[in-house]
Short mmCIF file of C-alpha atoms in Angstrom, two decimals:
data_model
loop_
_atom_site.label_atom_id
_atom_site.label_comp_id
_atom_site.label_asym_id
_atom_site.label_seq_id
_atom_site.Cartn_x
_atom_site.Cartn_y
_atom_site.Cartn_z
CA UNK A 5 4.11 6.38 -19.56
CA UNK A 6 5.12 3.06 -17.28
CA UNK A 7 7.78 1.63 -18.97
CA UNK A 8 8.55 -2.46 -18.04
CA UNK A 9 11.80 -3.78 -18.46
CA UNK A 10 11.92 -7.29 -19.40
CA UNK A 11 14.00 -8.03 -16.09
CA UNK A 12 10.59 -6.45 -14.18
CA UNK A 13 9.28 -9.87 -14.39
CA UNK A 14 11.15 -11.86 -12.02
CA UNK A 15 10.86 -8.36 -9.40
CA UNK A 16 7.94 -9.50 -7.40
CA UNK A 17 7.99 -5.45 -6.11
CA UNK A 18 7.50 -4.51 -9.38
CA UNK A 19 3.39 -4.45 -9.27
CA UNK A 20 3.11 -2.44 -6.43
CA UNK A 21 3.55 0.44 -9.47
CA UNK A 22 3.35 -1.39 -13.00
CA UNK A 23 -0.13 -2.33 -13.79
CA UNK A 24 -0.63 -5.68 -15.32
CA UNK A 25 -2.98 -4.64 -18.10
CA UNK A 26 -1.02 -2.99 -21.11
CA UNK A 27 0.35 0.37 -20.61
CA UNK A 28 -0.44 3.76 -22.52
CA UNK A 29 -0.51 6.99 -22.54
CA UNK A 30 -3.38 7.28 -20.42
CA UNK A 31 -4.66 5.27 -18.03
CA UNK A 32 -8.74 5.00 -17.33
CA UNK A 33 -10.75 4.05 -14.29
CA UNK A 34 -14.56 2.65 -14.25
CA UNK A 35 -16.04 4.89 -11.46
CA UNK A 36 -18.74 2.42 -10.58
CA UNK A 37 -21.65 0.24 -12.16
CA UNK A 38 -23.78 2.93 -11.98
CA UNK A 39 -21.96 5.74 -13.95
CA UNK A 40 -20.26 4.67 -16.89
CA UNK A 41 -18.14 8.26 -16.99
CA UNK A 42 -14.36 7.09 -17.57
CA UNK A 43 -11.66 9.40 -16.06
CA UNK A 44 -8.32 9.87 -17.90
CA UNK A 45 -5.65 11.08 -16.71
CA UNK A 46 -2.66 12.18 -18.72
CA UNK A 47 0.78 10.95 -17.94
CA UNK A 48 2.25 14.48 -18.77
CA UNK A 49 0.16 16.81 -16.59
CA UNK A 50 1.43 18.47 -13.98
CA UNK A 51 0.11 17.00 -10.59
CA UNK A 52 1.88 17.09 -7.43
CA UNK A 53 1.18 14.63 -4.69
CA UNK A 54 1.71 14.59 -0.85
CA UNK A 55 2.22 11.05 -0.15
CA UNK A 56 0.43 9.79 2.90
CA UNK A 57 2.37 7.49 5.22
CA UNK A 58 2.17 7.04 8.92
CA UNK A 59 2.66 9.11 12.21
CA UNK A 60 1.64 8.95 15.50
CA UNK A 61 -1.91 7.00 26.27
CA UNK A 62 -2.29 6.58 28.93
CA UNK A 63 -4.85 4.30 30.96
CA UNK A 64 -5.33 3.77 34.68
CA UNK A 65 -4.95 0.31 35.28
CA UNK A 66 -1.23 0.38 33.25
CA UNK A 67 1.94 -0.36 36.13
CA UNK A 68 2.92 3.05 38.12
CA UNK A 69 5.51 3.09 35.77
CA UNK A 70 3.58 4.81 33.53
CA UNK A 71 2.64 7.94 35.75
CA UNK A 72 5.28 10.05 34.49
CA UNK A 73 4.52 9.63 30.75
CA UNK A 74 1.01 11.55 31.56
CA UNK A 75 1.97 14.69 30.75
CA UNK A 76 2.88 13.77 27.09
CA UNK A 77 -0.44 11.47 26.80
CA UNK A 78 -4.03 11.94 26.90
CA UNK A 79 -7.02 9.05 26.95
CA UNK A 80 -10.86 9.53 26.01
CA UNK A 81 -12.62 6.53 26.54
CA UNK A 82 -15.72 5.10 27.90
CA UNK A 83 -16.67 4.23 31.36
CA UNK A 84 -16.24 0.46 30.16
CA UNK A 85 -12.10 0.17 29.87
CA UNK A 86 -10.73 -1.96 27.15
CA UNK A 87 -7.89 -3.21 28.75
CA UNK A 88 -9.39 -5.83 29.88
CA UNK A 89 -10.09 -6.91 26.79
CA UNK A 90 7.34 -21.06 3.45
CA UNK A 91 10.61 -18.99 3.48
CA UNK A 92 13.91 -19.81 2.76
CA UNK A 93 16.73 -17.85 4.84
CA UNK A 94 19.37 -15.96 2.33
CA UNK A 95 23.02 -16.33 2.06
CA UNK A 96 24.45 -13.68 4.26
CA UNK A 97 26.35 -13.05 1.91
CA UNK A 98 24.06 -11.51 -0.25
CA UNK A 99 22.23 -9.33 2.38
CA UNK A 100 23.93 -6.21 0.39
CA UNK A 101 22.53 -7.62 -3.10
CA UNK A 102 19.24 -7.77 -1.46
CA UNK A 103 19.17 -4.39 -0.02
CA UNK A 104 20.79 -2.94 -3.21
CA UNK A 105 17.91 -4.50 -5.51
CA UNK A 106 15.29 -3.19 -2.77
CA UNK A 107 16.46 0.00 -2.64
CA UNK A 108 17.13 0.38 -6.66
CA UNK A 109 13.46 -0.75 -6.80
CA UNK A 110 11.67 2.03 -4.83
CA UNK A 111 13.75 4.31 -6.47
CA UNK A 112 12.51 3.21 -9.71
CA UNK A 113 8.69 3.41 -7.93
CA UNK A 114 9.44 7.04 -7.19
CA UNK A 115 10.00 8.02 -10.46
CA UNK A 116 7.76 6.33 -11.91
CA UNK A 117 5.50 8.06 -9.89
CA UNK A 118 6.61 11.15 -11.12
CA UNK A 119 5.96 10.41 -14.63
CA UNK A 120 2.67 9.48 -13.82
CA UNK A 121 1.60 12.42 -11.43
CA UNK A 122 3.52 14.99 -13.69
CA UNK A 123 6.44 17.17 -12.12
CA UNK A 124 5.72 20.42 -10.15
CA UNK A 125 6.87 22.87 -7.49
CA UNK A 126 5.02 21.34 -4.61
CA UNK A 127 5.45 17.60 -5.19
CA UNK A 128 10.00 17.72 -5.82
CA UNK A 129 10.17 20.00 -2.64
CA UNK A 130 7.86 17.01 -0.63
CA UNK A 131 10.02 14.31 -2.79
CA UNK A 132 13.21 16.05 -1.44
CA UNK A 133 12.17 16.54 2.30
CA UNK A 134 11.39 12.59 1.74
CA UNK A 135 14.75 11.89 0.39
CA UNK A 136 16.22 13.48 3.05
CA UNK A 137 14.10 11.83 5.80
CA UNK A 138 15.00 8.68 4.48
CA UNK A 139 18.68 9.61 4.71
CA UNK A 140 18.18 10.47 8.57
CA UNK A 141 16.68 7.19 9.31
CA UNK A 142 18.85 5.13 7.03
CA UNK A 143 21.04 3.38 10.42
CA UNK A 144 17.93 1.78 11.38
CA UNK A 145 16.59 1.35 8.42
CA UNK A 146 19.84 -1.35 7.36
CA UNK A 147 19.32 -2.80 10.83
CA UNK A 148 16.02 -3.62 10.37
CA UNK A 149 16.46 -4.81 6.48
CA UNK A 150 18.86 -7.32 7.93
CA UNK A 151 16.73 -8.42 10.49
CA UNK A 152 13.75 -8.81 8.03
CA UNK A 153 16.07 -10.91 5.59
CA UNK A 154 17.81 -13.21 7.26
CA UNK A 155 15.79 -13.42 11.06
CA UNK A 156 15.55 -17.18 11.50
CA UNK A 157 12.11 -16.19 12.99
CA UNK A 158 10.65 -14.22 10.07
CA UNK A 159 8.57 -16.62 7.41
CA UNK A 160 8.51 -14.59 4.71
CA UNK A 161 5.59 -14.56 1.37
CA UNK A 162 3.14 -17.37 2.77
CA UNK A 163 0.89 -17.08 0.40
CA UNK A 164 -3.13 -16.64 1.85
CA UNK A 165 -4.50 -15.86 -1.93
CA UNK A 166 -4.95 -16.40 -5.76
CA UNK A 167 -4.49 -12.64 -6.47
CA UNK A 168 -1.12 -11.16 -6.80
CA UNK A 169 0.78 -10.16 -3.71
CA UNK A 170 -1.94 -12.13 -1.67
CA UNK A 171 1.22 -13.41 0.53
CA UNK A 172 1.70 -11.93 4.34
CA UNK A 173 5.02 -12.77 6.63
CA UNK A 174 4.44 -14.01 10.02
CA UNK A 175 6.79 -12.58 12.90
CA UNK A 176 7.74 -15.69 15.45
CA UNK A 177 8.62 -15.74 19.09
CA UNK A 178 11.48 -17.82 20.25
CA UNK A 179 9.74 -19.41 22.72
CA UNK A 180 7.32 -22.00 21.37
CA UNK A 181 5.94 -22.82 25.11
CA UNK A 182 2.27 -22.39 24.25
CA UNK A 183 -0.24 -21.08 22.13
CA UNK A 184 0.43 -17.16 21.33
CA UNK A 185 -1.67 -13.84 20.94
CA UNK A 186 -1.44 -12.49 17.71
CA UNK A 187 -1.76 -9.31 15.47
CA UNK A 188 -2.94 -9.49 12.38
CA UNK A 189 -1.28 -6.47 10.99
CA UNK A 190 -2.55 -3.94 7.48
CA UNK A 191 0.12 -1.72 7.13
CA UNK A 192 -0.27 2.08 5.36
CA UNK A 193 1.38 3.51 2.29
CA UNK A 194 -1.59 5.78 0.96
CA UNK A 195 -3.68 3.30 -0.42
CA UNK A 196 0.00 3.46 -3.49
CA UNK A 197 3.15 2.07 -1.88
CA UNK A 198 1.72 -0.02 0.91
CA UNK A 199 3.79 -3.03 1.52
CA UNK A 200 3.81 -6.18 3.77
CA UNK A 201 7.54 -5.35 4.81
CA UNK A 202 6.49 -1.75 6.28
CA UNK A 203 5.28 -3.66 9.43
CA UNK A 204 8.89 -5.81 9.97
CA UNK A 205 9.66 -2.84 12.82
CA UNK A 206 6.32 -3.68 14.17
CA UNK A 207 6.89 -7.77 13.91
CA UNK A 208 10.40 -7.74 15.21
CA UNK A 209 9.33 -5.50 19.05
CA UNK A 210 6.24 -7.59 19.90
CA UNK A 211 7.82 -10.85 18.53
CA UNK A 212 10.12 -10.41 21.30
CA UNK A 213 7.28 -9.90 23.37
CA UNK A 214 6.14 -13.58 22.61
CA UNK A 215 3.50 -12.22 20.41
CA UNK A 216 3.02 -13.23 16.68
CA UNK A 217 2.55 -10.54 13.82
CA UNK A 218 1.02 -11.21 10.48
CA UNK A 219 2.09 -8.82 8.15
CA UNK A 220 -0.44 -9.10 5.09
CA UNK A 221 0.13 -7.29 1.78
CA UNK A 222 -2.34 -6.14 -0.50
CA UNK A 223 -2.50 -4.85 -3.78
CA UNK A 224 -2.09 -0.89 -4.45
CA UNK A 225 -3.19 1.66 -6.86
CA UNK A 226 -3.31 2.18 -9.71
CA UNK A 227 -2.94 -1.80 -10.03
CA UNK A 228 -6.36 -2.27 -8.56
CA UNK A 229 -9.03 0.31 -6.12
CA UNK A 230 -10.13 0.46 -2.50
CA UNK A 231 -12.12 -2.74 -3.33
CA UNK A 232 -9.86 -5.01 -4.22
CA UNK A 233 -7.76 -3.58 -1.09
CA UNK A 234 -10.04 -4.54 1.02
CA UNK A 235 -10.79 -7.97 -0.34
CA UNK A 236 -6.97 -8.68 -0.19
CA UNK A 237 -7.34 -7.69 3.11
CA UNK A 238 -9.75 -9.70 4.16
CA UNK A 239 -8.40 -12.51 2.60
CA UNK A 240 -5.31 -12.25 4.80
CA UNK A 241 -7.53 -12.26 7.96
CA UNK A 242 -9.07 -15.22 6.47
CA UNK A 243 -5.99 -17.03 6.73
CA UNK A 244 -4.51 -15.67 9.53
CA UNK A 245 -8.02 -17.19 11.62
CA UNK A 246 -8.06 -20.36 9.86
CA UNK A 247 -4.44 -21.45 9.75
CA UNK A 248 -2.40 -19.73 12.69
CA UNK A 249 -2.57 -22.23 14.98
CA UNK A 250 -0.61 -24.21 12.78
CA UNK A 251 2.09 -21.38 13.16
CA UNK A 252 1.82 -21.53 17.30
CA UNK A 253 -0.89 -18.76 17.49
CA UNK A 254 -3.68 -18.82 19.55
CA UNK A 255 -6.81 -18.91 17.36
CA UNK A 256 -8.72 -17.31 19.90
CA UNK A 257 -6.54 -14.13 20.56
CA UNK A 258 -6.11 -12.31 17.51
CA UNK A 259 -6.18 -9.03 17.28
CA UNK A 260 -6.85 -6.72 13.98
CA UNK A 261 -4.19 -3.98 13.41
CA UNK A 262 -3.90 -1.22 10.52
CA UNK A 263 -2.22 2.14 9.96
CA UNK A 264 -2.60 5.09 7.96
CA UNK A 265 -4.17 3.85 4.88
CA UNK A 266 -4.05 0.23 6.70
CA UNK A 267 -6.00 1.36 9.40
CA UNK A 268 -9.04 2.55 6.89
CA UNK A 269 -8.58 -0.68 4.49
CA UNK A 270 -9.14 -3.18 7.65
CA UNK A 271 -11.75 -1.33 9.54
CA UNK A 272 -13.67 -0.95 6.14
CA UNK A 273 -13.17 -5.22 6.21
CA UNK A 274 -14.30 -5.80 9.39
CA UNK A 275 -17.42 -3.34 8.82
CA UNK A 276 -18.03 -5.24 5.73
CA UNK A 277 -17.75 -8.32 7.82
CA UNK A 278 -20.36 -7.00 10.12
CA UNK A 279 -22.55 -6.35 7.46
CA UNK A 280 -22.41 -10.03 6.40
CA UNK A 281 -23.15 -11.84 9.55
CA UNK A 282 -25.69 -9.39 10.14
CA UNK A 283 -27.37 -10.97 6.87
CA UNK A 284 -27.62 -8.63 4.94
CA UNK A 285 -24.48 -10.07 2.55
CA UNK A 286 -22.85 -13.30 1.45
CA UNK A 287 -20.77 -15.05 4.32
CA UNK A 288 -16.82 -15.88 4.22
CA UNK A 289 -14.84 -17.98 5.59
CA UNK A 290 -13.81 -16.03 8.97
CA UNK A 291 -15.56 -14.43 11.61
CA UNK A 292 -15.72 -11.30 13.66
CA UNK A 293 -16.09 -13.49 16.92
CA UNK A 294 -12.62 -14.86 15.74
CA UNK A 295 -11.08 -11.26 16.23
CA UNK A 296 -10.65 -10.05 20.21
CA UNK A 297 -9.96 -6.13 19.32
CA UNK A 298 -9.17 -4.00 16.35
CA UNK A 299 -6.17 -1.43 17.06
CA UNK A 300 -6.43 1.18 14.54
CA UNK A 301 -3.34 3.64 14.43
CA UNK A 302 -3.62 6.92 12.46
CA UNK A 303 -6.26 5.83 10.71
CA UNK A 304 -8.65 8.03 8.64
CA UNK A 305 -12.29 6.44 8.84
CA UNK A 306 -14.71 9.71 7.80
CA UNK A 307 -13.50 10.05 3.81
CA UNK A 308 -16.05 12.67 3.29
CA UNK A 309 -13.94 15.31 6.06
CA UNK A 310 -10.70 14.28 4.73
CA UNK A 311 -11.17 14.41 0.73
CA UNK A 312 -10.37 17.95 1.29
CA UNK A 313 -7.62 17.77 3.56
CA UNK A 314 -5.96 14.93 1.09
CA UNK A 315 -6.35 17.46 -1.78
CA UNK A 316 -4.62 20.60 0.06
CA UNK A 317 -1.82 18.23 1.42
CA UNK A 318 -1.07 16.95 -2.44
CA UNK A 319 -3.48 13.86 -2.67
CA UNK A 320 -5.75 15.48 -5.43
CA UNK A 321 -9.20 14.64 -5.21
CA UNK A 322 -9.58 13.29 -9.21
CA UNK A 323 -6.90 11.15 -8.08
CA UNK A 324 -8.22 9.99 -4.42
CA UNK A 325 -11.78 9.48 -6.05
CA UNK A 326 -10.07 7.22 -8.19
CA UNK A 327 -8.35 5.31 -5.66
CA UNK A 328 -11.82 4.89 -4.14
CA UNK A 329 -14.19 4.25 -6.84
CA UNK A 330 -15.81 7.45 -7.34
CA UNK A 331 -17.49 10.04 -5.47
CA UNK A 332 -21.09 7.86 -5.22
CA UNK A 333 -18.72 5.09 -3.13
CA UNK A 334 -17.54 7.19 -0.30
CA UNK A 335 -19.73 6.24 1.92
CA UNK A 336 -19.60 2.28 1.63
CA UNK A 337 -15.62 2.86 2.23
CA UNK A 338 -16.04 5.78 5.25
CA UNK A 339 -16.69 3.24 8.21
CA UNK A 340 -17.73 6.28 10.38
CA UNK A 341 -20.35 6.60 8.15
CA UNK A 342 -21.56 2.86 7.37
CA UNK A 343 -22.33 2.47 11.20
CA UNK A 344 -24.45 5.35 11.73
CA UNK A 345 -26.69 3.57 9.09
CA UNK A 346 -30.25 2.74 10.15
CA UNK A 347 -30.04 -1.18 8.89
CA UNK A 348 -26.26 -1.17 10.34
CA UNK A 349 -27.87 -2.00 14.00
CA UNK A 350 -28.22 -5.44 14.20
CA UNK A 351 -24.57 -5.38 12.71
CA UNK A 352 -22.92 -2.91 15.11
CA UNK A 353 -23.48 -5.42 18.08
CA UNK A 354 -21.33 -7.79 16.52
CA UNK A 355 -18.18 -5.36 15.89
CA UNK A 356 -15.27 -6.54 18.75
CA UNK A 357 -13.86 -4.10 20.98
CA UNK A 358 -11.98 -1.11 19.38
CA UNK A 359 -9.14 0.76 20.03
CA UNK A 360 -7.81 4.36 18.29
CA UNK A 361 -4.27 5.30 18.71
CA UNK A 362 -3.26 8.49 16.79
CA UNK A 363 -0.58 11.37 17.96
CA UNK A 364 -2.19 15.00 18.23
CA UNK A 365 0.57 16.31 16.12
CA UNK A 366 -0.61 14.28 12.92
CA UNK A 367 -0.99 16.59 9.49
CA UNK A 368 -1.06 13.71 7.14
CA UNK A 369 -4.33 12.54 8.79
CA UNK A 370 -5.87 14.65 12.07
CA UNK A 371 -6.46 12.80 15.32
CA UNK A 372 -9.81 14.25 15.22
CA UNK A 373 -10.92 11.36 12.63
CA UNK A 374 -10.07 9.33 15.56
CA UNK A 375 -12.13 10.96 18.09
CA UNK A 376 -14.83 11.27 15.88
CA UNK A 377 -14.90 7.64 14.81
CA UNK A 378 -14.61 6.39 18.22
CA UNK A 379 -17.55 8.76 19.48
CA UNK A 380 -19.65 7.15 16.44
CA UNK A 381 -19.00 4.07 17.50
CA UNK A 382 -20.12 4.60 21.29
CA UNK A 383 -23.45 5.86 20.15
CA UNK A 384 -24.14 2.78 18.12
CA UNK A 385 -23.40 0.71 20.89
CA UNK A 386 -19.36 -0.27 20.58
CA UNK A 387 -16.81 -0.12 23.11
CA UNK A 388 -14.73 1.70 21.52
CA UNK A 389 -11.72 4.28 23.30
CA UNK A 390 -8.87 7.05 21.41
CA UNK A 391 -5.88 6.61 22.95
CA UNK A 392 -4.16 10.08 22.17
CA UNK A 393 0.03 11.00 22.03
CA UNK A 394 0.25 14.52 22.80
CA UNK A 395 2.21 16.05 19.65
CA UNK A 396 3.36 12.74 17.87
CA UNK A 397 3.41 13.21 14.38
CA UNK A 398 2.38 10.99 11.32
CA UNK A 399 6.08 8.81 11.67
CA UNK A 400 6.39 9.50 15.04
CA UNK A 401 4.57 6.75 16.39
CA UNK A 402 5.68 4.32 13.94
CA UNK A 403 9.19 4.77 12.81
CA UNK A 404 11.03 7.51 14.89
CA UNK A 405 9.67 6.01 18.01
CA UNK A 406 10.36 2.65 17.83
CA UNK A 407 13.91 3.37 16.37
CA UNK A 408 14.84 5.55 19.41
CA UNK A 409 14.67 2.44 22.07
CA UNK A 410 14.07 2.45 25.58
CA UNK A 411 10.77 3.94 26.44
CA UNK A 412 7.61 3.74 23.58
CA UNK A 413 4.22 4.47 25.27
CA UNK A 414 2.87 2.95 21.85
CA UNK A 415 4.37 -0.15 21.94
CA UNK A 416 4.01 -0.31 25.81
CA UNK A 417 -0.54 0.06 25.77
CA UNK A 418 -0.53 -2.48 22.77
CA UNK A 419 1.75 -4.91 24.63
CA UNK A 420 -0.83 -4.26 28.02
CA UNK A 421 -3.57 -4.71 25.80
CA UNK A 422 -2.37 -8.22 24.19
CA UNK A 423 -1.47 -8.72 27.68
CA UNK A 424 -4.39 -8.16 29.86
CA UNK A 425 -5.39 -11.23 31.82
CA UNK A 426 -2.06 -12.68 31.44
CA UNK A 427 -0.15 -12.30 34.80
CA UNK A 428 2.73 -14.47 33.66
CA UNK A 429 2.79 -12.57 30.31
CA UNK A 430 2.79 -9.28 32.27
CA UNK A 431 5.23 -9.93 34.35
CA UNK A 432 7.72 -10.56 32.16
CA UNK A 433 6.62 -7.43 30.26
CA UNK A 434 8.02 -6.35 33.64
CA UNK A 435 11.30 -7.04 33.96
CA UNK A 436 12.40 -7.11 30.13
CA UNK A 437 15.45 -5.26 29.01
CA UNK A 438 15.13 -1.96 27.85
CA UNK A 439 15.12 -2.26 23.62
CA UNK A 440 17.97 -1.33 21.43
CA UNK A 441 18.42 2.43 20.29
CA UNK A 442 18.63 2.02 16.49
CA UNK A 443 19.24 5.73 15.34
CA UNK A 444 21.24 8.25 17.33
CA UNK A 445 18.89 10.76 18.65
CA UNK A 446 20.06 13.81 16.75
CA UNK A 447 19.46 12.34 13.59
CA UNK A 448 15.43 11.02 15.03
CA UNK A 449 15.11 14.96 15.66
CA UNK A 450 15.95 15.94 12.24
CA UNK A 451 13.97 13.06 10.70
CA UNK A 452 10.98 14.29 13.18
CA UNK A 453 11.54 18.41 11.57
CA UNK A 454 12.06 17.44 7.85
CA UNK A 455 9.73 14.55 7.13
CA UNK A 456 6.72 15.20 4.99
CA UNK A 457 4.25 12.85 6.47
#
């Protein structure tokens, strides 16, 4: 059983893992309109769970720089390239309060996780390899937490929606010297622990860049399903098109981002989107010719090939049916699927360019759905390209990566993709300083051998 302490409701964390609704000893899920069979699931069982977080190019027209990182990168793309495509700061003071009630807060998610999924074997010996990845990373990790805190250029919970956790942050450049580009960012957390401050790694790199991120939350399971993910989603985009220019970003340059579970949530909006101004659905209030590219980074797209996967890596298929609405809605969430679609024609031409990223050495979700998606999409008439990191991992690409400093052939295509067109922008890409190593490089080796993503 959850169990809510009063004090839970002044945590604004404390929904990513206590439902709203009243609590008991089971909980039950509506599978869909059309099939009124009710799952329970009992808090007791024993039901181990692999969590799914994030892991992770080359192309010819990057700087000769680049030419010696083609051994470690591979590109499959079309013949047509894409590159030319209200906060209040804390008391420093209290930065170790802060991090303290964070940290205490997760901890509490974790177990209550494990009161909910049941206790076995499998799931303790991933929980422990976690613990101790977390350990390994922990240097950059405080870094990074005291950036996101108390950065003068961080606005943190502007709120985009009526729903809880409808609130994104938006990562600022220093420079306020003319409109920006900006990335409209859905970070990952298997579809369960996703949260807007994930993507504050992310924000800080191409905010110094003099490119603005938009970090938007949305709500996780069991508080809501893949629906209501999406709609959050969507929501944020809303916003971010509508209002960014207020914020110094360039209305006509944003670009849609996601990972992991991110990645699937905002390419299943902007297929839905697709659908809409197609006319075959209700219109909202922002537009795919609004968005210049989606990026989508170890994303899984094809949920009918990866139930199975999910369910031998510890993401049980009652409970990952659950998460998206039953078995009868997997293909209105798989985008690979929606777009092969006989009626999804007229809607296909309207999709913006699209670009995979994903490291070959992913196990929490294959490259393949990458390559498979971004084949689909060429047949239907997208230009769409994988951009492949030869034996990256799940956290690779994301966290180890980033923390190491110096060289990150990740960051490096997205910032030449943002870029392209921009020869000022480019050139100071250039001659920028090398970025900060966060984590000394023996402890980003262990964190690479004993994480469980």
């Amino acid at each position: 059983m959850f169990h809510k302490n009063d004090d839970d409701d002044d945590d604004p964390l404390t929904t990513l893992i206590i439902p709203s609704s009243t609590t008991t000893n089971t909980l039950s899920f509506n599978e869909n309109n059309n099939n009124n069979m009710n799952m329970n699931m009992n808090m007791n069982m024993i039901m181990p769970i692999n969590p799914l977080i994030s892991r992770s190019s080359s192309f010819n027209d990057f700087n000769n720089n680049n030419n010696n990182n083609n051994n470690r990168r591979r590109r499959a793309t079309s013949e047509d390239s894409l590159s030319t495509i209200s906060t209040s700061t804390l008391p420093k003071s209290s930065f170790q309060n802060h991090l303290s009630s964070h940290t205490l807060f997760f901890t509490r998610l974790g177990f209550n996780f494990l009161t909910y999924l049941g206790v076995g074997y499998k799931w303790i010996t991933r929980f422990l390899a976690l613990s101790c990845y977390a350990v390994l990373i922990i240097p950059g990790f405080f870094q990074v937490g005291y950036y996101y805190f108390f950065s003068s250029q961080i606005r943190r919970g502007i709120v985009f929606g009526d729903k809880p956790r409808n609130k994104l942050d938006l990562y600022l450049p220093k420079s306020n010297d003319g409109p920006k580009p900006v990335v409209a960012f859905v970070t990952g957390g298997a579809w369960t622990i996703g949260n807007k401050a994930w993507g504050s790694l992310l924000g800080q790199q191409l905010s110094e860049r003099d490119i603005i991120v938009a970090c938007i939350d949305y709500r996780n399971f069991p508080q809501v399903t893949i629906s209501d993910m999406v709609a959050d989603a969507s929501r944020g985009i809303s916003f971010v098109c509508n209002n960014i220019a207020e914020y110094g970003g360039d209305p006509n340059r944003i670009y849609l981002m996601g990972q992991s579970a991110g990645a699937h949530i905002a390419a299943c909006a902007l297929v839905e989107k697709a659908i809409e101004e197609a006319g075959e659905g209700e219109s909202s209030s922002w537009s795919l010719s609004q968005i210049k590219a989606y990026f989508g980074l170890s994303g899984g797209y094809n949920l009918y090939k990866l139930i199975d996967h999910f369910h031998s890596r510890g993401l049980y298929r009652a409970i990952f049916l659950s998460i998206m609405e039953g078995e009868e809605s997997l293909h209105r969430f798989s985008p690979e699927v929606t777009v092969q679609a006989p009626n999804f024609a007229n809607a296909a031409s309207l999709l913006p360019p699209v670009v995979l990223f994903h490291g070959t050495g992913d196990y929490s979700i294959p490259s393949d759905s990458s390559k498979s998606f971004s084949e689909t999409l060429k047949k239907v008439g997208v230009r769409a390209e994988t951009i492949l990191y030869e034996g990256k991992t799940h956290t690779d690409v994301f966290v180890q990566d980033p923390m190491r400093g110096g060289k990150d052939d990740l960051f490096d295509d997205l910032v030449a993709y943002i870029h392209a067109g921009d020869a000022e922008a480019s050139a100071k890409d250039a001659a920028a300083p090398p970025r900060r190593r966060l984590v000394p490089e023996f402890m980003l080796r262990l964190a690479h051998i004993v994480s469980p993503f």
